[in-house]
Amino acid sequence: MSRRQLLNAPEDVVPEALEGLALTHPDLVTYEPGAALVLRRAFTPGKVGLVSGGGSGHEPLHAGFVGVGMLDVAVAGAVFASPNALQVHAGTTAADQGAGVLQVVKNYTGDVLNFRIAAEIAADEGLEVASVLVDDDLATAGSKVGRRGTAAVLAVEKVCGAAAEAGADLATLAALGRRVVGSSRSMALALAAGTHPGDAGPAFTLPDDLVELGVGIHGERGTGRVPFAPADELVDRLVAPLVEDLALDGSVPVVAIVNGLGGTGPLQLSVVARRVHHHLRACGVGVARSLVGSYVTSLDMEGVSVTLVRADDELLRLWDAPVRTPALTW
Amino acid sequence: MSRRQLLNAPEDVVPEALEGLALTHPDLVTYEPGAALVLRRAFTPGKVGLVSGGGSGHEPLHAGFVGVGMLDVAVAGAVFASPNALQVHAGTTAADQGAGVLQVVKNYTGDVLNFRIAAEIAADEGLEVASVLVDDDLATAGSKVGRRGTAAVLAVEKVCGAAAEAGADLATLAALGRRVVGSSRSMALALAAGTHPGDAGPAFTLPDDLVELGVGIHGERGTGRVPFAPADELVDRLVAPLVEDLALDGSVPVVAIVNGLGGTGPLQLSVVARRVHHHLRACGVGVARSLVGSYVTSLDMEGVSVTLVRADDELLRLWDAPVRTPALTW
């Protein structure tokens, strides 16, 4: 039996989904199909604009995070493909409310390139633009292009979005975003790959007795395979290297994000969250806040990522600030 | 390749997940493992208590809806099995804050029986208890036990929860809940069945060219099979009978709930939501509010349900009231 999906023509899935999102949340966002932008319904003159984006297939990222206290504009590429520089330029200038624009960019070659070109064009046109590069995926540390950007992008968007809402200027926001990135690491595993819209089967297959460790969010293979095991053992394999790399010694608490990769539901995610809490408690590390859900997905990949963020009072205050977007509200 | 899950011992999945939920949301809920209850962290003396529950496997229902403006207590059974009458009795009495308790019960034989017994015992003990039976699933209209209770339970819990928060008395809440039930119908379809924790494969299999129409949320087969088709055609098969059964003629708007059944992610759900909006617009039916996400699931079943609720000013005011629970917040 092949994997099937609720789609019309596969090439229409992104514009149709963005239109559906805007129809669902007319109070929060609008959709501009020309450049595949989702924009905040009401802008705030004098606020720094926040723009992010990238390939689709990671929903609710990024369009689901457009709204009050988070992004002003999200730019959508095709599934797993960067939006082009013209789209990103359109999104960057659309985010401008008179105080400059912060780009939040996940570390992937296409995204980095297209956001940079867009920033240069916008700067030539007189817009003040700064960028934060998110590179949290510990599995790819030491690779040629550096760590990939994965679920920590959510923390950057939330924290910088709250600070922008509170009136922070562009330089402050860029420094803050880089501080969140430097404080964040993620690790992911997959039990099954996702299926690209229109494809008959998943991007890779796994034997029943193995789990793919260190997967990214684009259907690429992980950095290794480990034996399938009870959830607690698998979760420990994610959390232990994060604790080590972030040098968590109990002196600072963390924000813990347990992120489903698309095909793993809340029952399993809560089982994972339980072990993340137990593991950190055993290390003497406090969990100041946690967020559990499917926020940065890889189509319908079955699996989970864990992101830990070293917390401090400023970061927690911004984390707690009100947010109202299609996918994240408190 | 069999379906695999992030679990420890399958028989521990429910208590571990509930513990994980409480660890994730210590500001909102507590977990009482004896009777498998999730309780609101802070009760409100003098408020009518709201209790619901049922078999697990439908997460985030019901424990994810415990909090401010919704449920006071959720009672969890094993996966797809009703909690027993003693558990429900414990949950019902725990929900008491001095003004009686409203039980919200989905129409399944076990739930109906156990909630009724629990209500009778609690009434004998002097507690004022009323019940609302939710039976929204149009696919089972005319069956011997009547329509099943599915995603409309979310609307009942949201609307009655808001009214309880605002001080409504028990009789008012019971009448309001019944009005919401009478105004709600749902239809679901599945592309693939879910997999029970510990099982190697899904509850049923489907040929590639067919879709199961009229499925419930317990892995049971649907009421018929129809050809697999583009999403828009499949969505029309769900929406058209709802429009007819609710006699929607454009004179009243609806609340539309597009609910993923567990294994279907936000990209596809937004494609479905788009068509629901288009279909209703073509019928002249306004969508006053919509909610799109996976709220009443059937493990990792791939598919979607659509619930329409005939709206009026009171219902929309209560729908819009603030809510703060693990799974639903605005």
Coordinates of C-alpha atoms in Angstrom, one line a residue, chain B residues 111-321:
Chain B
D111 CA -18.9 5.8 27.9
V112 CA -22.6 6.3 28.2
L113 CA -22.9 3.5 30.7
N114 CA -20.0 4.4 32.9
F115 CA -20.8 8.1 33.0
R116 CA -24.4 7.3 33.9
I117 CA -23.4 5.0 36.7
A118 CA -21.0 7.5 38.0
A119 CA -23.6 10.3 37.8
E120 CA -26.1 8.1 39.7
I121 CA -23.6 7.3 42.5
A122 CA -22.6 11.0 42.7
A123 CA -26.2 12.1 42.8
D124 CA -26.9 9.6 45.6
E125 CA -24.0 11.2 47.5
G126 CA -25.7 14.6 47.1
L127 CA -23.9 16.0 44.1
E128 CA -26.0 17.7 41.4
V129 CA -25.0 16.2 38.1
A130 CA -26.3 16.8 34.5
S131 CA -25.0 15.2 31.3
V132 CA -24.8 16.3 27.7
L133 CA -24.6 13.4 25.2
V134 CA -22.7 14.3 22.1
D135 CA -23.8 12.5 18.9
D136 CA -22.7 14.4 15.9
D137 CA -21.4 11.7 13.5
L138 CA -23.7 11.8 10.5
A139 CA -22.3 8.6 9.0
T140 CA -24.0 6.6 11.8
A141 CA -27.3 8.3 11.7
G142 CA -30.0 5.7 11.7
S143 CA -27.8 3.0 13.4
K144 CA -29.2 1.1 16.4
V145 CA -27.3 3.1 19.0
G146 CA -27.6 6.4 17.2
R147 CA -25.0 8.8 15.9
R148 CA -21.5 8.4 17.4
G149 CA -19.9 11.3 19.3
T150 CA -16.8 12.7 17.5
A151 CA -15.2 16.1 17.0
A152 CA -18.3 18.2 18.0
V153 CA -17.4 17.3 21.6
L154 CA -14.7 20.0 21.2
A155 CA -17.3 22.6 20.4
V156 CA -19.5 21.5 23.4
E157 CA -16.5 21.7 25.8
K158 CA -15.4 25.1 24.5
V159 CA -18.8 26.7 24.5
C160 CA -20.0 25.2 27.8
G161 CA -16.6 25.8 29.4
A162 CA -16.8 29.5 28.5
A163 CA -20.4 29.8 29.8
A164 CA -19.4 28.0 33.1
E165 CA -16.5 30.4 33.4
A166 CA -19.0 33.3 33.0
G167 CA -21.1 31.9 35.8
A168 CA -23.9 30.0 34.1
D169 CA -25.7 27.5 36.3
L170 CA -26.0 23.8 35.7
A171 CA -29.4 23.7 34.1
T172 CA -28.4 26.5 31.7
L173 CA -25.1 24.7 30.8
A174 CA -26.9 21.4 30.1
A175 CA -29.4 23.2 27.8
L176 CA -26.6 25.1 26.1
G177 CA -24.6 21.9 25.5
R178 CA -27.6 20.1 24.1
R179 CA -28.2 23.1 21.8
V180 CA -24.6 22.9 20.5
V181 CA -25.0 19.2 19.9
G182 CA -28.2 19.7 18.0
S183 CA -26.5 22.3 15.9
S184 CA -23.5 20.1 15.0
R185 CA -22.8 17.4 12.5
S186 CA -19.6 15.7 11.4
M187 CA -18.3 13.5 8.6
A188 CA -14.9 11.8 8.4
L189 CA -12.8 9.9 5.9
A190 CA -9.7 7.9 6.2
L191 CA -6.8 7.2 3.8
A192 CA -5.2 4.8 6.2
A193 CA -6.2 3.3 9.6
G194 CA -4.3 4.0 12.8
T195 CA -2.1 1.5 14.6
H196 CA -2.8 0.5 18.1
P197 CA 0.2 0.9 20.5
G198 CA 2.0 -2.4 20.5
D199 CA 0.4 -3.6 17.3
A200 CA 2.6 -4.2 14.2
G201 CA 0.1 -2.8 11.7
P202 CA -3.0 -0.7 11.2
A203 CA -6.5 -1.7 12.3
F204 CA -7.6 -2.2 8.7
T205 CA -6.0 -1.9 5.2
L206 CA -7.3 -0.1 2.2
P207 CA -6.6 -0.7 -1.5
D208 CA -4.7 2.2 -3.1
D209 CA -7.8 3.2 -5.2
L210 CA -10.3 3.5 -2.3
V211 CA -11.0 5.7 0.6
E212 CA -12.9 4.8 3.7
L213 CA -15.9 7.1 4.1
G214 CA -17.8 7.6 7.4
V215 CA -15.1 6.3 9.7
G216 CA -15.3 6.8 13.4
I217 CA -12.5 7.5 15.8
H218 CA -11.9 4.0 17.2
G219 CA -10.3 2.3 14.2
E220 CA -13.6 0.9 13.1
R221 CA -14.4 0.6 9.4
G222 CA -16.4 3.3 7.8
T223 CA -19.8 3.1 6.3
G224 CA -18.6 2.7 2.8
R225 CA -15.7 3.0 0.4
V226 CA -15.4 5.5 -2.4
P227 CA -12.8 6.0 -5.1
F228 CA -9.6 7.8 -4.1
A229 CA -9.7 11.2 -5.7
P230 CA -8.3 14.7 -5.5
A231 CA -8.8 16.4 -2.1
D232 CA -11.4 18.8 -3.3
E233 CA -13.7 15.9 -4.5
L234 CA -13.2 14.0 -1.3
V235 CA -13.9 17.1 0.8
D236 CA -17.1 17.7 -1.1
R237 CA -18.3 14.2 -0.1
L238 CA -17.9 15.3 3.6
V239 CA -19.4 18.8 3.4
A240 CA -22.4 18.2 1.1
P241 CA -24.3 15.9 3.5
L242 CA -23.5 18.2 6.4
V243 CA -25.0 21.1 4.6
E244 CA -28.1 19.1 3.8
D245 CA -28.6 17.5 7.3
L246 CA -28.1 20.9 9.1
A247 CA -30.5 22.5 6.5
L248 CA -27.9 25.2 5.9
D249 CA -29.6 27.7 3.5
G250 CA -27.4 30.7 4.1
S251 CA -29.6 32.2 6.8
V252 CA -27.1 31.3 9.6
P253 CA -23.3 31.1 9.4
V254 CA -21.4 28.1 10.7
V255 CA -18.4 27.3 12.8
A256 CA -16.2 24.9 10.7
I257 CA -13.9 22.5 12.3
V258 CA -11.4 20.7 10.1
N259 CA -10.0 18.0 12.3
G260 CA -7.0 15.8 11.4
L261 CA -7.4 12.2 12.6
G262 CA -3.8 11.9 13.7
G263 CA -1.5 11.0 10.8
T264 CA -2.5 13.9 8.5
G265 CA -0.4 17.1 8.9
P266 CA -1.1 20.8 8.6
L267 CA -0.2 21.1 4.9
Q268 CA -3.0 18.7 3.9
L269 CA -5.4 20.1 6.5
S270 CA -5.0 23.6 5.0
V271 CA -5.8 22.2 1.6
V272 CA -8.9 20.6 3.0
A273 CA -9.8 23.8 4.9
R274 CA -9.6 25.8 1.6
R275 CA -12.1 23.5 0.0
V276 CA -14.5 23.6 2.9
H277 CA -14.5 27.4 2.7
H278 CA -15.0 27.3 -1.1
H279 CA -17.8 24.7 -0.9
L280 CA -19.7 26.6 1.8
R281 CA -19.2 29.9 -0.1
A282 CA -20.7 28.3 -3.2
C283 CA -23.7 27.2 -1.0
G284 CA -24.1 30.8 0.3
V285 CA -23.1 29.7 3.8
G286 CA -20.9 32.0 5.8
V287 CA -18.1 30.7 7.9
A288 CA -18.1 32.8 11.0
R289 CA -15.2 31.0 12.6
S290 CA -13.0 28.1 11.7
L291 CA -10.6 25.8 13.5
V292 CA -8.1 23.6 11.7
G293 CA -5.9 21.1 13.4
S294 CA -5.7 17.6 14.9
Y295 CA -7.8 17.8 18.0
V296 CA -10.0 14.6 18.1
T297 CA -7.7 11.9 16.7
S298 CA -7.8 8.2 16.2
L299 CA -4.2 7.3 17.0
D300 CA -2.2 7.9 13.8
M301 CA -5.1 7.4 11.4
E302 CA -4.6 9.3 8.1
G303 CA -7.7 11.3 7.3
V304 CA -9.8 14.2 8.3
S305 CA -13.2 15.0 9.7
V306 CA -15.3 18.1 9.1
T307 CA -17.7 19.4 11.7
L308 CA -20.1 22.2 11.0
V309 CA -22.0 23.9 13.8
R310 CA -24.9 26.2 13.1
A311 CA -23.8 29.5 14.8
D312 CA -25.7 32.2 16.5
D313 CA -24.5 35.3 18.4
E314 CA -24.4 33.6 21.8
L315 CA -22.5 30.6 20.6
L316 CA -20.0 32.8 18.8
R317 CA -19.5 35.0 21.8
L318 CA -18.7 31.9 23.9
W319 CA -16.5 30.4 21.1
D320 CA -14.5 33.7 21.2
A321 CA -14.1 33.8 25.0

